[in-house]
PDB file of C-alpha atoms in Angstrom:
ATOM      1  CA  UNK L 535      -8.556  -7.308  18.660  1.00 38.00           C
ATOM      2  CA  UNK L 536     -11.263  -5.290  20.325  1.00 41.00           C
ATOM      3  CA  UNK L 537     -14.568  -7.160  20.008  1.00 39.00           C
ATOM      4  CA  UNK L 538     -16.479  -3.871  19.679  1.00 41.00           C
ATOM      5  CA  UNK L 539     -14.748  -2.947  16.422  1.00 47.00           C
ATOM      6  CA  UNK L 540     -17.098  -3.302  13.495  1.00 49.00           C
ATOM      7  CA  UNK L 541     -15.889  -4.762  10.212  1.00 53.00           C
ATOM      8  CA  UNK L 542     -16.185  -1.831   7.789  1.00 76.00           C
ATOM      9  CA  UNK L 543     -16.941  -2.342   4.134  1.00 87.00           C
ATOM     10  CA  UNK L 544     -14.621   0.441   3.000  1.00 93.00           C
ATOM     11  CA  UNK L 545     -17.536   2.569   1.825  1.00 89.00           C
ATOM     12  CA  UNK L 546     -20.658   4.130   3.276  1.00 88.00           C
ATOM     13  CA  UNK L 547     -23.984   5.283   1.808  1.00 85.00           C
ATOM     14  CA  UNK L 548     -24.799   8.981   1.523  1.00 87.00           C
ATOM     15  CA  UNK L 549     -27.819  10.878   0.215  1.00 92.00           C
ATOM     16  CA  UNK L 550     -26.690  13.240  -2.552  1.00 87.00           C
ATOM     17  CA  UNK L 551     -28.274  15.598  -5.047  1.00 89.00           C
ATOM     18  CA  UNK L 552     -27.280  14.695  -8.576  1.00 87.00           C
ATOM     19  CA  UNK L 553     -27.489  17.468 -11.192  1.00 93.00           C
ATOM     20  CA  UNK L 554     -27.752  16.618 -14.873  1.00 87.00           C
ATOM     21  CA  UNK L 555     -29.045  18.560 -17.880  1.00 86.00           C
ATOM     22  CA  UNK L 556     -30.651  21.203 -15.688  1.00 87.00           C
ATOM     23  CA  UNK L 557     -32.528  18.772 -13.446  1.00 91.00           C
ATOM     24  CA  UNK L 558     -31.758  17.504  -9.967  1.00 89.00           C
ATOM     25  CA  UNK L 559     -32.488  14.158  -8.346  1.00 89.00           C
ATOM     26  CA  UNK L 560     -31.931  12.971  -4.812  1.00 87.00           C
ATOM     27  CA  UNK L 561     -30.060   9.665  -4.881  1.00 86.00           C
ATOM     28  CA  UNK L 562     -28.249   7.250  -2.630  1.00 84.00           C
ATOM     29  CA  UNK L 563     -24.513   7.196  -3.364  1.00 88.00           C
ATOM     30  CA  UNK L 564     -21.588   5.205  -1.960  1.00 88.00           C
ATOM     31  CA  UNK L 565     -18.524   7.093  -0.712  1.00 91.00           C
ATOM     32  CA  UNK L 566     -15.118   5.592   0.051  1.00 93.00           C
ATOM     33  CA  UNK L 567     -14.232   5.680   3.748  1.00 92.00           C
ATOM     34  CA  UNK L 568     -11.207   7.604   5.023  1.00 94.00           C
ATOM     35  CA  UNK L 569     -10.370   7.264   8.706  1.00 95.00           C
ATOM     36  CA  UNK L 570      -7.431   8.371  10.881  1.00 96.00           C
ATOM     37  CA  UNK L 571      -5.499   5.308  12.018  1.00 97.00           C
ATOM     38  CA  UNK L 572      -2.820   5.700  14.685  1.00 96.00           C
ATOM     39  CA  UNK L 573       0.043   3.198  14.622  1.00 96.00           C
ATOM     40  CA  UNK L 574       1.386   2.721  18.129  1.00 96.00           C
ATOM     41  CA  UNK L 575       4.522   0.710  18.936  1.00 97.00           C
ATOM     42  CA  UNK L 576       5.156  -0.407  22.531  1.00 97.00           C
ATOM     43  CA  UNK L 577       2.875   2.354  23.747  1.00 95.00           C
ATOM     44  CA  UNK L 578       4.436   5.155  21.664  1.00 92.00           C
ATOM     45  CA  UNK L 579       2.436   6.658  18.799  1.00 92.00           C
ATOM     46  CA  UNK L 580       4.577   6.747  15.666  1.00 92.00           C
ATOM     47  CA  UNK L 581       2.256   7.774  12.841  1.00 92.00           C
ATOM     48  CA  UNK L 582      -1.313   8.752  12.043  1.00 95.00           C
ATOM     49  CA  UNK L 583      -2.331   7.598   8.574  1.00 96.00           C
ATOM     50  CA  UNK L 584      -5.523   8.397   6.688  1.00 96.00           C
ATOM     51  CA  UNK L 585      -6.728   4.935   5.691  1.00 97.00           C
ATOM     52  CA  UNK L 586      -9.759   3.138   4.351  1.00 97.00           C
ATOM     53  CA  UNK L 587     -10.446   1.076   7.501  1.00 96.00           C
ATOM     54  CA  UNK L 588     -10.407  -2.405   5.975  1.00 96.00           C
ATOM     55  CA  UNK L 589      -7.722  -5.055   6.487  1.00 97.00           C
ATOM     56  CA  UNK L 590      -6.020  -2.954   9.141  1.00 97.00           C
ATOM     57  CA  UNK L 591      -4.065  -5.899  10.532  1.00 97.00           C
ATOM     58  CA  UNK L 592      -2.190  -6.506   7.287  1.00 98.00           C
ATOM     59  CA  UNK L 593      -1.930  -2.750   6.716  1.00 98.00           C
ATOM     60  CA  UNK L 594      -0.102  -2.308  10.010  1.00 98.00           C
ATOM     61  CA  UNK L 595       2.164  -5.254   9.282  1.00 98.00           C
ATOM     62  CA  UNK L 596       2.933  -4.052   5.769  1.00 98.00           C
ATOM     63  CA  UNK L 597       3.632  -0.506   6.937  1.00 97.00           C
ATOM     64  CA  UNK L 598       5.937  -1.772   9.676  1.00 97.00           C
ATOM     65  CA  UNK L 599       7.916  -3.869   7.197  1.00 96.00           C
ATOM     66  CA  UNK L 600       7.953  -1.462   4.265  1.00 95.00           C
ATOM     67  CA  UNK L 601       9.049   1.431   6.488  1.00 92.00           C
ATOM     68  CA  UNK L 602      11.835  -0.652   8.003  1.00 92.00           C
ATOM     69  CA  UNK L 603      10.425  -0.664  11.534  1.00 94.00           C
ATOM     70  CA  UNK L 604      10.376  -4.463  11.490  1.00 96.00           C
ATOM     71  CA  UNK L 605      12.872  -6.620   9.662  1.00 96.00           C
ATOM     72  CA  UNK L 606      10.451  -9.563   9.694  1.00 96.00           C
ATOM     73  CA  UNK L 607       7.111 -10.406  11.288  1.00 98.00           C
ATOM     74  CA  UNK L 608       8.755 -12.502  13.996  1.00 97.00           C
ATOM     75  CA  UNK L 609       9.603  -9.148  15.633  1.00 98.00           C
ATOM     76  CA  UNK L 610       5.870  -8.406  16.001  1.00 98.00           C
ATOM     77  CA  UNK L 611       4.543 -10.006  19.196  1.00 98.00           C
ATOM     78  CA  UNK L 612       0.997  -8.659  19.482  1.00 98.00           C
ATOM     79  CA  UNK L 613      -1.364  -6.493  17.441  1.00 98.00           C
ATOM     80  CA  UNK L 614      -4.587  -4.991  18.807  1.00 97.00           C
ATOM     81  CA  UNK L 615      -7.090  -2.781  16.998  1.00 97.00           C
ATOM     82  CA  UNK L 616      -9.267  -0.435  19.039  1.00 96.00           C
ATOM     83  CA  UNK L 617     -11.840   2.034  17.706  1.00 93.00           C
ATOM     84  CA  UNK L 618     -12.945   5.187  19.500  1.00 88.00           C
ATOM     85  CA  UNK L 619     -14.795   8.393  18.640  1.00 88.00           C
ATOM     86  CA  UNK L 620     -11.651   9.958  17.145  1.00 89.00           C
ATOM     87  CA  UNK L 621     -10.577   7.106  14.907  1.00 92.00           C
ATOM     88  CA  UNK L 622      -8.799   3.776  15.179  1.00 96.00           C
ATOM     89  CA  UNK L 623      -5.656   2.827  17.068  1.00 97.00           C
ATOM     90  CA  UNK L 624      -3.492  -0.140  16.086  1.00 98.00           C
ATOM     91  CA  UNK L 625      -1.335  -1.039  19.055  1.00 98.00           C
ATOM     92  CA  UNK L 626       1.645  -3.287  18.412  1.00 98.00           C
ATOM     93  CA  UNK L 627       4.171  -4.884  20.728  1.00 98.00           C
ATOM     94  CA  UNK L 628       7.488  -5.298  18.938  1.00 98.00           C
ATOM     95  CA  UNK L 629      10.893  -6.712  19.812  1.00 98.00           C
ATOM     96  CA  UNK L 630      13.376  -4.738  21.868  1.00 97.00           C
ATOM     97  CA  UNK L 631      15.727  -4.532  18.867  1.00 95.00           C
ATOM     98  CA  UNK L 632      13.016  -3.110  16.610  1.00 95.00           C
ATOM     99  CA  UNK L 633      11.813  -0.699  19.288  1.00 95.00           C
ATOM    100  CA  UNK L 634      15.334   0.542  20.032  1.00 92.00           C
ATOM    101  CA  UNK L 635      15.886   1.198  16.335  1.00 86.00           C
ATOM    102  CA  UNK L 636      12.497   2.891  16.070  1.00 90.00           C
ATOM    103  CA  UNK L 637      13.268   5.228  18.964  1.00 85.00           C
ATOM    104  CA  UNK L 638      16.656   6.072  17.495  1.00 78.00           C
ATOM    105  CA  UNK L 639      15.208   7.011  14.125  1.00 68.00           C
ATOM    106  CA  UNK L 640      11.821   8.175  15.346  1.00 67.00           C
ATOM    107  CA  UNK L 641      10.341  11.050  13.419  1.00 50.00           C
ATOM    108  CA  UNK L 642       7.133  13.001  13.561  1.00 38.00           C
ATOM    109  CA  UNK L 643       4.996  11.954  10.625  1.00 42.00           C
ATOM    110  CA  UNK L 644       1.372  12.578   9.781  1.00 39.00           C
ATOM    111  CA  UNK L 645       0.231  10.439   6.859  1.00 40.00           C
ATOM    112  CA  UNK L 646      -2.263  11.665   4.329  1.00 36.00           C
ATOM    113  CA  UNK L 647      -3.717  10.614   1.007  1.00 42.00           C
ATOM    114  CA  UNK L 648      -0.834  12.181  -0.964  1.00 44.00           C
ATOM    115  CA  UNK L 649       2.037  11.416   1.385  1.00 46.00           C
ATOM    116  CA  UNK L 650       5.145  13.481   0.601  1.00 46.00           C
ATOM    117  CA  UNK L 651       8.452  12.116   1.818  1.00 48.00           C
ATOM    118  CA  UNK L 652       6.766   9.948   4.460  1.00 49.00           C
ATOM    119  CA  UNK L 653       9.088  10.980   7.245  1.00 47.00           C
ATOM    120  CA  UNK L 654      12.403  11.049   5.402  1.00 50.00           C
ATOM    121  CA  UNK L 655      14.482  13.613   7.296  1.00 49.00           C
ATOM    122  CA  UNK L 656      17.162  14.566   4.770  1.00 49.00           C
ATOM    123  CA  UNK L 657      18.111  14.287   1.106  1.00 53.00           C
ATOM    124  CA  UNK L 658      21.005  12.037   2.055  1.00 55.00           C
ATOM    125  CA  UNK L 659      18.695   9.707   3.946  1.00 58.00           C
ATOM    126  CA  UNK L 660      16.355   9.604   0.953  1.00 60.00           C
ATOM    127  CA  UNK L 661      19.025   8.016  -1.236  1.00 61.00           C
ATOM    128  CA  UNK L 662      20.378   5.770   1.518  1.00 61.00           C
ATOM    129  CA  UNK L 663      16.897   4.440   2.205  1.00 68.00           C
ATOM    130  CA  UNK L 664      16.680   2.323  -0.972  1.00 81.00           C
ATOM    131  CA  UNK L 665      17.061  -1.439  -0.577  1.00 88.00           C
ATOM    132  CA  UNK L 666      18.666  -3.543  -3.303  1.00 93.00           C
ATOM    133  CA  UNK L 667      16.431  -6.256  -4.739  1.00 96.00           C
ATOM    134  CA  UNK L 668      17.906  -9.752  -4.811  1.00 95.00           C
ATOM    135  CA  UNK L 669      14.878 -11.535  -6.279  1.00 95.00           C
ATOM    136  CA  UNK L 670      15.490 -12.465  -9.910  1.00 95.00           C
ATOM    137  CA  UNK L 671      13.382 -10.533 -12.396  1.00 94.00           C
ATOM    138  CA  UNK L 672      11.703 -12.858 -14.903  1.00 95.00           C
ATOM    139  CA  UNK L 673      11.097 -11.364 -18.347  1.00 94.00           C
ATOM    140  CA  UNK L 674       8.134 -13.736 -18.765  1.00 95.00           C
ATOM    141  CA  UNK L 675       6.264 -11.586 -16.236  1.00 97.00           C
ATOM    142  CA  UNK L 676       6.060  -8.816 -18.827  1.00 96.00           C
ATOM    143  CA  UNK L 677       3.795 -10.993 -20.952  1.00 95.00           C
ATOM    144  CA  UNK L 678       1.509 -11.396 -17.923  1.00 97.00           C
ATOM    145  CA  UNK L 679       0.919  -7.659 -17.402  1.00 98.00           C
ATOM    146  CA  UNK L 680      -1.837  -7.130 -20.028  1.00 97.00           C
ATOM    147  CA  UNK L 681      -3.728 -10.211 -18.846  1.00 97.00           C
ATOM    148  CA  UNK L 682      -3.605  -9.019 -15.244  1.00 98.00           C
ATOM    149  CA  UNK L 683      -4.676  -5.475 -16.158  1.00 97.00           C
ATOM    150  CA  UNK L 684      -7.815  -6.876 -17.788  1.00 96.00           C
ATOM    151  CA  UNK L 685      -8.806  -8.426 -14.451  1.00 97.00           C
ATOM    152  CA  UNK L 686      -8.469  -5.244 -12.391  1.00 96.00           C
ATOM    153  CA  UNK L 687     -11.936  -3.755 -12.805  1.00 93.00           C
ATOM    154  CA  UNK L 688     -13.741  -6.920 -11.755  1.00 95.00           C
ATOM    155  CA  UNK L 689     -11.593  -7.233  -8.635  1.00 96.00           C
ATOM    156  CA  UNK L 690     -12.049  -3.644  -7.351  1.00 95.00           C
ATOM    157  CA  UNK L 691     -15.294  -3.787  -5.394  1.00 95.00           C
ATOM    158  CA  UNK L 692     -14.842  -0.517  -3.472  1.00 94.00           C
ATOM    159  CA  UNK L 693     -13.789   1.370  -6.595  1.00 94.00           C
ATOM    160  CA  UNK L 694     -16.763  -0.001  -8.533  1.00 93.00           C
ATOM    161  CA  UNK L 695     -19.096   1.529  -5.943  1.00 93.00           C
ATOM    162  CA  UNK L 696     -17.287   4.768  -5.145  1.00 94.00           C
ATOM    163  CA  UNK L 697     -14.728   5.500  -7.870  1.00 93.00           C
ATOM    164  CA  UNK L 698     -12.414   6.687  -5.097  1.00 91.00           C
ATOM    165  CA  UNK L 699      -9.955   3.924  -4.196  1.00 96.00           C
ATOM    166  CA  UNK L 700      -6.575   2.703  -5.374  1.00 97.00           C
ATOM    167  CA  UNK L 701      -5.743  -0.980  -5.657  1.00 98.00           C
ATOM    168  CA  UNK L 702      -2.616  -3.068  -5.214  1.00 98.00           C
ATOM    169  CA  UNK L 703      -2.639  -6.613  -6.588  1.00 98.00           C
ATOM    170  CA  UNK L 704      -0.335  -9.624  -6.423  1.00 98.00           C
ATOM    171  CA  UNK L 705       0.009 -11.333  -9.812  1.00 98.00           C
ATOM    172  CA  UNK L 706       1.234 -14.881 -10.386  1.00 98.00           C
ATOM    173  CA  UNK L 707       1.220 -16.469 -13.857  1.00 97.00           C
ATOM    174  CA  UNK L 708      -0.918 -13.645 -15.179  1.00 96.00           C
ATOM    175  CA  UNK L 709      -3.649 -14.088 -12.558  1.00 97.00           C
ATOM    176  CA  UNK L 710      -4.507 -11.657  -9.766  1.00 98.00           C
ATOM    177  CA  UNK L 711      -4.259 -13.806  -6.633  1.00 97.00           C
ATOM    178  CA  UNK L 712      -5.178 -11.117  -4.102  1.00 97.00           C
ATOM    179  CA  UNK L 713      -6.062  -7.424  -4.291  1.00 98.00           C
ATOM    180  CA  UNK L 714      -6.396  -4.723  -1.638  1.00 98.00           C
ATOM    181  CA  UNK L 715      -8.042  -1.317  -1.970  1.00 97.00           C
ATOM    182  CA  UNK L 716      -7.570   1.936  -0.092  1.00 97.00           C
ATOM    183  CA  UNK L 717      -8.097   5.654  -0.518  1.00 97.00           C
ATOM    184  CA  UNK L 718      -4.292   5.985  -0.501  1.00 96.00           C
ATOM    185  CA  UNK L 719      -2.067   4.136  -2.951  1.00 96.00           C
ATOM    186  CA  UNK L 720       0.663   3.679  -0.323  1.00 96.00           C
ATOM    187  CA  UNK L 721      -1.867   2.188   2.076  1.00 97.00           C
ATOM    188  CA  UNK L 722      -3.190  -0.224  -0.545  1.00 98.00           C
ATOM    189  CA  UNK L 723       0.361  -1.398  -1.179  1.00 98.00           C
ATOM    190  CA  UNK L 724       1.091  -1.764   2.538  1.00 98.00           C
ATOM    191  CA  UNK L 725      -2.017  -3.933   2.914  1.00 98.00           C
ATOM    192  CA  UNK L 726      -0.792  -6.142   0.094  1.00 98.00           C
ATOM    193  CA  UNK L 727       2.766  -6.320   1.426  1.00 98.00           C
ATOM    194  CA  UNK L 728       1.488  -7.171   4.895  1.00 98.00           C
ATOM    195  CA  UNK L 729      -0.601  -9.983   3.446  1.00 98.00           C
ATOM    196  CA  UNK L 730       2.344 -11.319   1.443  1.00 98.00           C
ATOM    197  CA  UNK L 731       4.502 -11.383   4.574  1.00 98.00           C
ATOM    198  CA  UNK L 732       1.753 -12.831   6.766  1.00 98.00           C
ATOM    199  CA  UNK L 733       1.039 -15.650   4.310  1.00 98.00           C
ATOM    200  CA  UNK L 734       4.757 -16.148   3.655  1.00 97.00           C
ATOM    201  CA  UNK L 735       4.215 -15.965  -0.096  1.00 97.00           C
ATOM    202  CA  UNK L 736       7.238 -16.537  -2.320  1.00 97.00           C
ATOM    203  CA  UNK L 737       7.961 -13.112  -3.831  1.00 97.00           C
ATOM    204  CA  UNK L 738      10.020 -14.751  -6.588  1.00 97.00           C
ATOM    205  CA  UNK L 739       6.784 -16.135  -8.062  1.00 96.00           C
ATOM    206  CA  UNK L 740       5.089 -12.873  -9.019  1.00 97.00           C
ATOM    207  CA  UNK L 741       4.890  -9.094  -9.126  1.00 98.00           C
ATOM    208  CA  UNK L 742       2.857  -6.119  -7.900  1.00 98.00           C
ATOM    209  CA  UNK L 743       0.302  -4.356 -10.111  1.00 98.00           C
ATOM    210  CA  UNK L 744      -1.121  -1.003  -8.996  1.00 98.00           C
ATOM    211  CA  UNK L 745      -3.861   1.334 -10.184  1.00 97.00           C
ATOM    212  CA  UNK L 746      -1.883   4.510  -9.681  1.00 96.00           C
ATOM    213  CA  UNK L 747       1.114   6.425 -10.883  1.00 95.00           C
ATOM    214  CA  UNK L 748       4.495   4.937 -10.050  1.00 97.00           C
ATOM    215  CA  UNK L 749       5.914   7.074  -7.260  1.00 95.00           C
ATOM    216  CA  UNK L 750       9.228   6.671  -5.509  1.00 93.00           C
ATOM    217  CA  UNK L 751       7.488   5.582  -2.288  1.00 93.00           C
ATOM    218  CA  UNK L 752       5.934   2.579  -4.041  1.00 96.00           C
ATOM    219  CA  UNK L 753       9.303   1.588  -5.483  1.00 96.00           C
ATOM    220  CA  UNK L 754      10.960   1.911  -2.079  1.00 94.00           C
ATOM    221  CA  UNK L 755       8.315  -0.187  -0.334  1.00 96.00           C
ATOM    222  CA  UNK L 756       8.418  -2.957  -2.957  1.00 97.00           C
ATOM    223  CA  UNK L 757      12.217  -3.039  -2.930  1.00 97.00           C
ATOM    224  CA  UNK L 758      12.221  -3.375   0.847  1.00 96.00           C
ATOM    225  CA  UNK L 759      10.212  -6.594   0.544  1.00 97.00           C
ATOM    226  CA  UNK L 760      12.463  -7.851  -2.277  1.00 97.00           C
ATOM    227  CA  UNK L 761       9.823  -7.628  -5.015  1.00 98.00           C
ATOM    228  CA  UNK L 762      11.438  -7.601  -8.454  1.00 97.00           C
ATOM    229  CA  UNK L 763       8.723  -5.972 -10.628  1.00 98.00           C
ATOM    230  CA  UNK L 764       6.301  -3.130 -10.001  1.00 98.00           C
ATOM    231  CA  UNK L 765       3.723  -2.440 -12.723  1.00 98.00           C
ATOM    232  CA  UNK L 766       1.465   0.645 -12.584  1.00 98.00           C
ATOM    233  CA  UNK L 767      -1.320   1.775 -14.876  1.00 97.00           C
ATOM    234  CA  UNK L 768      -0.283   5.439 -14.824  1.00 97.00           C
ATOM    235  CA  UNK L 769       2.900   7.435 -15.353  1.00 97.00           C
ATOM    236  CA  UNK L 770       6.087   7.097 -13.329  1.00 97.00           C
ATOM    237  CA  UNK L 771       7.922   9.977 -11.721  1.00 96.00           C
ATOM    238  CA  UNK L 772      11.554  10.684 -12.490  1.00 95.00           C
ATOM    239  CA  UNK L 773      12.552   9.797  -8.925  1.00 92.00           C
ATOM    240  CA  UNK L 774      10.662   6.499  -9.120  1.00 95.00           C
ATOM    241  CA  UNK L 775      12.645   5.592 -12.237  1.00 96.00           C
ATOM    242  CA  UNK L 776      15.918   6.622 -10.614  1.00 94.00           C
ATOM    243  CA  UNK L 777      15.206   4.616  -7.467  1.00 93.00           C
ATOM    244  CA  UNK L 778      14.066   1.579  -9.421  1.00 96.00           C
ATOM    245  CA  UNK L 779      17.363   1.574 -11.301  1.00 94.00           C
ATOM    246  CA  UNK L 780      19.301   2.073  -8.076  1.00 93.00           C
ATOM    247  CA  UNK L 781      17.526  -0.809  -6.327  1.00 95.00           C
ATOM    248  CA  UNK L 782      17.465  -3.179  -9.291  1.00 96.00           C
ATOM    249  CA  UNK L 783      13.665  -3.306  -9.339  1.00 97.00           C
ATOM    250  CA  UNK L 784      12.042  -3.538 -12.776  1.00 97.00           C
ATOM    251  CA  UNK L 785       9.502  -0.747 -13.323  1.00 98.00           C
ATOM    252  CA  UNK L 786       6.683  -0.842 -15.869  1.00 98.00           C
ATOM    253  CA  UNK L 787       4.186   2.002 -16.243  1.00 98.00           C
ATOM    254  CA  UNK L 788       1.315   3.060 -18.513  1.00 98.00           C
ATOM    255  CA  UNK L 789       0.101  -0.548 -18.210  1.00 97.00           C
ATOM    256  CA  UNK L 790      -3.127  -0.214 -20.162  1.00 94.00           C
ATOM    257  CA  UNK L 791      -4.828  -2.471 -22.653  1.00 89.00           C
ATOM    258  CA  UNK L 792      -2.192  -4.616 -24.296  1.00 91.00           C
ATOM    259  CA  UNK L 793       0.747  -2.262 -23.805  1.00 95.00           C
ATOM    260  CA  UNK L 794       3.089  -0.800 -21.231  1.00 97.00           C
ATOM    261  CA  UNK L 795       6.398   1.040 -20.993  1.00 97.00           C
ATOM    262  CA  UNK L 796       9.377  -0.653 -19.345  1.00 97.00           C
ATOM    263  CA  UNK L 797      11.760   1.846 -17.787  1.00 96.00           C
ATOM    264  CA  UNK L 798      14.418  -0.582 -16.639  1.00 86.00           C
ATOM    265  CA  UNK L 799      14.922  -4.327 -16.278  1.00 74.00           C
TER     266      UNK L 799
END
């Protein structure tokens, strides 16, 4: 990693004018950071994502795995993070097998906060791109969802300051073990998935909880890492439900307070 790269907090202070009841005050406010991050494989730029620039090592690993570029982290040889005046570049050296597959399926993709089909080239590919989950879903996890939801606010440090980040958490026995935040929900999940893979956590022990709607991209990414339950605090989309059923992933949404809706098991 480049020694000149600073460790960002994920937010930055800004002087603002706050209007209320006809009066105005100048105040110091915290704003969530959003930075272009280029993901480069064996010298070839594959994607530019708009990311909160924290935990970029696990973000790059999670993205590479959840997008099918790597089958496992053993195919990642080196990872270097370099910052310049335009943004941040994450350069990765990957195996010849992974790079050959990447070149064969390479697509132009510019990531953004609300990322559409994330590079899917055709409707047929969209449906072929769903991985079947082999991890056993445990119904006892459903009882853990309300307990985990209650812990979310205290764990979201960037959101507490800025109100502008999503979070993805790993839950085991009703406890949030680790949580990552980002301006983009897909990025937050990739950070979490990269951490899970890096630490070689047993995905059969827990589930993912997210502070966002349940979109098809989140389902696809979780299924690719063999995670059996995705719980989200907001609504699911119809395609997310369809893909969850197709992959065998259990999907819970509207996880708020003591309740939730289970769309399949």
